[in-house]
mmCIF file of C-alpha atoms in Angstrom:
data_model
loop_
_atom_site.group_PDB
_atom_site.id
_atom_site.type_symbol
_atom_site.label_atom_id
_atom_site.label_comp_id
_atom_site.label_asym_id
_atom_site.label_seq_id
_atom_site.Cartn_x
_atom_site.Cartn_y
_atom_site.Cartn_z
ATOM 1 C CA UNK A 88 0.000 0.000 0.000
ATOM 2 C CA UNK A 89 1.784 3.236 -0.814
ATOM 3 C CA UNK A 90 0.338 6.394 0.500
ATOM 4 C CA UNK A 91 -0.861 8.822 -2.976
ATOM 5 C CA UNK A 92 -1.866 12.047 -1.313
ATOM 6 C CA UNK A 93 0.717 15.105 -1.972
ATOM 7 C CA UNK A 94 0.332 16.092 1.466
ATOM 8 C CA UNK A 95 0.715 13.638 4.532
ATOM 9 C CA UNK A 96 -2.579 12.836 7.051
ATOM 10 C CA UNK A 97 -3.562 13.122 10.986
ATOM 11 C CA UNK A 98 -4.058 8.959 11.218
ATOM 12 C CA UNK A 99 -1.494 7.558 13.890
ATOM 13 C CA UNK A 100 -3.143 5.645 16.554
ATOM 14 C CA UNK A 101 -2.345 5.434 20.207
ATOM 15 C CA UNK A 102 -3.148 2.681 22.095
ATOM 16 C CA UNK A 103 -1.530 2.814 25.969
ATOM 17 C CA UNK A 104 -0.951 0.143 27.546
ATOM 18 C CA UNK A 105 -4.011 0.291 29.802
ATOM 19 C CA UNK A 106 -6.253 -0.084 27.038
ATOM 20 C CA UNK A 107 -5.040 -3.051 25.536
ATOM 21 C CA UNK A 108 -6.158 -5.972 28.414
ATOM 22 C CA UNK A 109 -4.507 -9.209 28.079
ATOM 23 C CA UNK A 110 -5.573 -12.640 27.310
ATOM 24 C CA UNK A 111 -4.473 -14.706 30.498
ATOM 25 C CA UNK A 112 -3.604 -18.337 30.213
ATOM 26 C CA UNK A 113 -2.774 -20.521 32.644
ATOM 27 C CA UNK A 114 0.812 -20.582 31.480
ATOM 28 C CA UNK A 115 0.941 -17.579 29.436
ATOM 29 C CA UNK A 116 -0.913 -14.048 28.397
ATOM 30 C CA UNK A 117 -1.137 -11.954 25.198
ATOM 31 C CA UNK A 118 -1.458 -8.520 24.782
ATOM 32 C CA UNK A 119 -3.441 -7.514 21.265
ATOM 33 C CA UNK A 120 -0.939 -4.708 21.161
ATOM 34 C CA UNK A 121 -1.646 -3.829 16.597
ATOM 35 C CA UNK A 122 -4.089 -6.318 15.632
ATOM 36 C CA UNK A 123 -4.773 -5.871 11.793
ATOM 37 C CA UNK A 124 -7.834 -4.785 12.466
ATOM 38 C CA UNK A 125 -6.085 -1.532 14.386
ATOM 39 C CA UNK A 126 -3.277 -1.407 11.391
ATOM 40 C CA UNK A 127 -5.426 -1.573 8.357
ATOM 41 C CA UNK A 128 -4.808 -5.218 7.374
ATOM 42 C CA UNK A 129 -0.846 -4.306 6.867
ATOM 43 C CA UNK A 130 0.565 -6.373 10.001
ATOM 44 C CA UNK A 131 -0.418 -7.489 13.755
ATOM 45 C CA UNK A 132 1.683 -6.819 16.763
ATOM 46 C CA UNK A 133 1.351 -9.097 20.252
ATOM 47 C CA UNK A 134 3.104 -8.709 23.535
ATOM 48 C CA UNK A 135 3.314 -12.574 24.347
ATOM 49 C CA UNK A 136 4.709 -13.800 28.035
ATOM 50 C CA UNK A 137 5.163 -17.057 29.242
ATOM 51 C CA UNK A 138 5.695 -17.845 32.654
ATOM 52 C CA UNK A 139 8.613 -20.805 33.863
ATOM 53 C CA UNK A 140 8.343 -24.431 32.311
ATOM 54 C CA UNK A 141 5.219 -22.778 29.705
ATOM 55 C CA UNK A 142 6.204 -24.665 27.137
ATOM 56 C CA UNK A 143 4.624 -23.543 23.848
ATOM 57 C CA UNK A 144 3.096 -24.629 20.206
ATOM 58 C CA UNK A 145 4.184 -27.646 18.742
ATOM 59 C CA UNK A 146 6.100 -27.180 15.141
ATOM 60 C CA UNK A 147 3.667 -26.217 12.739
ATOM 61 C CA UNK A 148 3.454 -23.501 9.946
ATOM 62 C CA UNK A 149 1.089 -20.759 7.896
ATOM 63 C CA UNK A 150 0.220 -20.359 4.482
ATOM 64 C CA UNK A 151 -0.716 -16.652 4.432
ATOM 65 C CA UNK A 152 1.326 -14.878 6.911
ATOM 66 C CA UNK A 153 4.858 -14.833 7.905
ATOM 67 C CA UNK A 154 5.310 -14.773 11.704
ATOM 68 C CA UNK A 155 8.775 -12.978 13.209
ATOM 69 C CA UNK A 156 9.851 -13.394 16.916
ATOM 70 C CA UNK A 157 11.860 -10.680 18.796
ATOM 71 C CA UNK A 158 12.745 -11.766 22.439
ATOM 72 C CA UNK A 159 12.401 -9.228 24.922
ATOM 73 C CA UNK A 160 13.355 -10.932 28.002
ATOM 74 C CA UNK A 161 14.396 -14.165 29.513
ATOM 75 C CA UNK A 162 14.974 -17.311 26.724
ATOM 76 C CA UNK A 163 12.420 -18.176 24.424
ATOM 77 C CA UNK A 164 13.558 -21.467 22.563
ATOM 78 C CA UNK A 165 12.700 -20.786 18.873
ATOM 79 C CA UNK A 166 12.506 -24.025 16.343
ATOM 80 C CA UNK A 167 13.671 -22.888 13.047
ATOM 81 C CA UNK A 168 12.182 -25.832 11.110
ATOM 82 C CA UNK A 169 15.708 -27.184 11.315
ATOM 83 C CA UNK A 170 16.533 -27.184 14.910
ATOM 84 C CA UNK A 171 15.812 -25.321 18.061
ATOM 85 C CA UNK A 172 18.117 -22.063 19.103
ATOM 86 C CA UNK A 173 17.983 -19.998 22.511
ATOM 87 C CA UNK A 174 16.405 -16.302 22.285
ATOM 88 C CA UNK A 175 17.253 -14.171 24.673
ATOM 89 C CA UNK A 176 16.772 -10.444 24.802
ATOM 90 C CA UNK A 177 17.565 -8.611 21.764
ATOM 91 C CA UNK A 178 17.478 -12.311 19.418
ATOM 92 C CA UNK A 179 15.202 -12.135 16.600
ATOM 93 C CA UNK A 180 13.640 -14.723 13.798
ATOM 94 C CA UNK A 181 11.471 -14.452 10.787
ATOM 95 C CA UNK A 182 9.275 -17.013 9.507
ATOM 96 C CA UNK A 183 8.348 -16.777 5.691
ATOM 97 C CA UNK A 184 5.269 -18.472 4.778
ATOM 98 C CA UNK A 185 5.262 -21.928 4.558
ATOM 99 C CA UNK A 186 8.173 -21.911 7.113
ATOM 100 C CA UNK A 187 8.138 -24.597 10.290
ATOM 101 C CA UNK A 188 8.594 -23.153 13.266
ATOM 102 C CA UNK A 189 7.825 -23.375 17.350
ATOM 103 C CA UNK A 190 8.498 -21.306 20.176
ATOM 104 C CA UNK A 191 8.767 -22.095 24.038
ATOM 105 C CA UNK A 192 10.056 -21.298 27.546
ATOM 106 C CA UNK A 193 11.410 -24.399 28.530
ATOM 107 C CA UNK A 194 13.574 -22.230 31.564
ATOM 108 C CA UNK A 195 12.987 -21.977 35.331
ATOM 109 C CA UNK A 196 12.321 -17.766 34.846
ATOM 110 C CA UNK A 197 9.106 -16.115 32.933
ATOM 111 C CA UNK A 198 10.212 -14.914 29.103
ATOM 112 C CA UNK A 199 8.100 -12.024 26.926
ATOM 113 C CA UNK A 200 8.496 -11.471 23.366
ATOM 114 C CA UNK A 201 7.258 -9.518 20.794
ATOM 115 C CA UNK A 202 5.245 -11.641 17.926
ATOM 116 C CA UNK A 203 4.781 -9.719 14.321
ATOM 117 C CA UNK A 204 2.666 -11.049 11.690
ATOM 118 C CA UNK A 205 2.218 -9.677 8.144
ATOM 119 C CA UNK A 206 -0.459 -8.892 6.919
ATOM 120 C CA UNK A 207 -2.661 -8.517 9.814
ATOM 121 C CA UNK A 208 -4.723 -11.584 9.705
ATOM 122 C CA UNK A 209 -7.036 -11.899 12.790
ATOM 123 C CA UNK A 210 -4.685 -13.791 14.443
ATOM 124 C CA UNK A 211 -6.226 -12.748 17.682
ATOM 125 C CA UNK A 212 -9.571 -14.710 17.437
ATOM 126 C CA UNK A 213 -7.221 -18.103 17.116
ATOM 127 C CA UNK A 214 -6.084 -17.275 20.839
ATOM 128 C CA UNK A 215 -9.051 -16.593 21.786
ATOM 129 C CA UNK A 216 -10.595 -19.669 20.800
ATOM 130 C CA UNK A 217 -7.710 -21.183 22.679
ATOM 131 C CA UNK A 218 -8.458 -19.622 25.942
ATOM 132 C CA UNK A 219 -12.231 -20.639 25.088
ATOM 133 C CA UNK A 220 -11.473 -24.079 24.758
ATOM 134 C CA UNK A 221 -9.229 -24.479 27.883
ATOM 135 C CA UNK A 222 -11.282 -22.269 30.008
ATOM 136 C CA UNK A 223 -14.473 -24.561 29.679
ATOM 137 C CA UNK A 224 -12.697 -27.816 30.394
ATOM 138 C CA UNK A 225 -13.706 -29.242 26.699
ATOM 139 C CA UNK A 226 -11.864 -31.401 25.041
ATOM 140 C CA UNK A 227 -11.500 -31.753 21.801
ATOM 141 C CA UNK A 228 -11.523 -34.689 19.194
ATOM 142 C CA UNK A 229 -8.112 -34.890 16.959
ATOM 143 C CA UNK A 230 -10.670 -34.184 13.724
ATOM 144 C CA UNK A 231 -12.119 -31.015 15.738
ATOM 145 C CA UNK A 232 -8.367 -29.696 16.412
ATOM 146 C CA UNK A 233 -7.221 -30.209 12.767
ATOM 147 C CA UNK A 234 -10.710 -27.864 11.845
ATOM 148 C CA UNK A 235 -9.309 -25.362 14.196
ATOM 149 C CA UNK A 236 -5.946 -25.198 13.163
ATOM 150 C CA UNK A 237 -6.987 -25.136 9.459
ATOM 151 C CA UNK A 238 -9.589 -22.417 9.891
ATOM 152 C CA UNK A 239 -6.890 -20.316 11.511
ATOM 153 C CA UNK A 240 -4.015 -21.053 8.829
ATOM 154 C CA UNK A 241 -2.013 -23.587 10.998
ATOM 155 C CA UNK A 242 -1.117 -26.398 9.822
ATOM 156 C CA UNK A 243 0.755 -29.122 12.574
ATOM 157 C CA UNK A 244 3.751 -30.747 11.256
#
């Protein structure tokens, strides 16, 4: 998208902090800092933390988005779709399309990381669904995950 006008626009959003609740797992939370629905479809933004031993996604990947990882604190084991590599603050790792990949805090202290996704799918309502899910107790059937997963462009490997 490339911006036409001659003369630039009063469109930047704020969003503090305090407007932007998180999601609370039992292991983890995520802040909806950008969705694409605040960015015009061009990217999302999340705040992720996980707390000790959280573990995280199995490998899996996306057709439609790419996915990048930028560790803010702690160590955030990142799978590569090769093999697995220790973020710590500062480490960062894009995932093209199509491109296997995993995340988790494996370590005895709590880890946060910035997650970027382009374009701004509504990755959010996949997390939510998540919370949904574990929140009520109900299990699901492996047929019922695989729905899920595919509805949401991910794709187990």
């Amino acid at each position: 998208m490339t911006y036409q006008a001659a003369s630039g626009e009063l469109s930047a959003i704020w969003r503090p902090r305090a407007e932007v609740p998180p999601l609370v797992r039992l292991t983890s939370s995520v802040r909806f800092v950008a969705p694409g629905s605040v960015t015009r479809g061009q990217f999302g933004l999340f705040h992720w933390e996980m707390r000790p031993h959280a573990g995280g996604p199995a490998a899996h990947f996306h057709r439609t988005f790419s996915e990048s990882f930028y560790v803010l604190e702690g160590t955030v084991r990142l799978f590569n779709g090769g093999k697995w590599v220790e973020g710590t603050s500062g480490d960062f790792i894009h995932i093209p399309p199509g491109g296997v990949h995993a995340f988790e805090n494996e370590s005895d202290a709590g880890a946060a990381m910035l997650i970027l996704f382009a374009p701004g799918v509504a990755r959010e309502r996949f997390f939510q669904e998540l919370a949904e899910i574990g929140n009520s107790g109900r299990q699901l059937a492996p047929d019922e995950w695989t729905e899920l997963y595919a509805r949401h462009d991910q794709f187990m490997v």
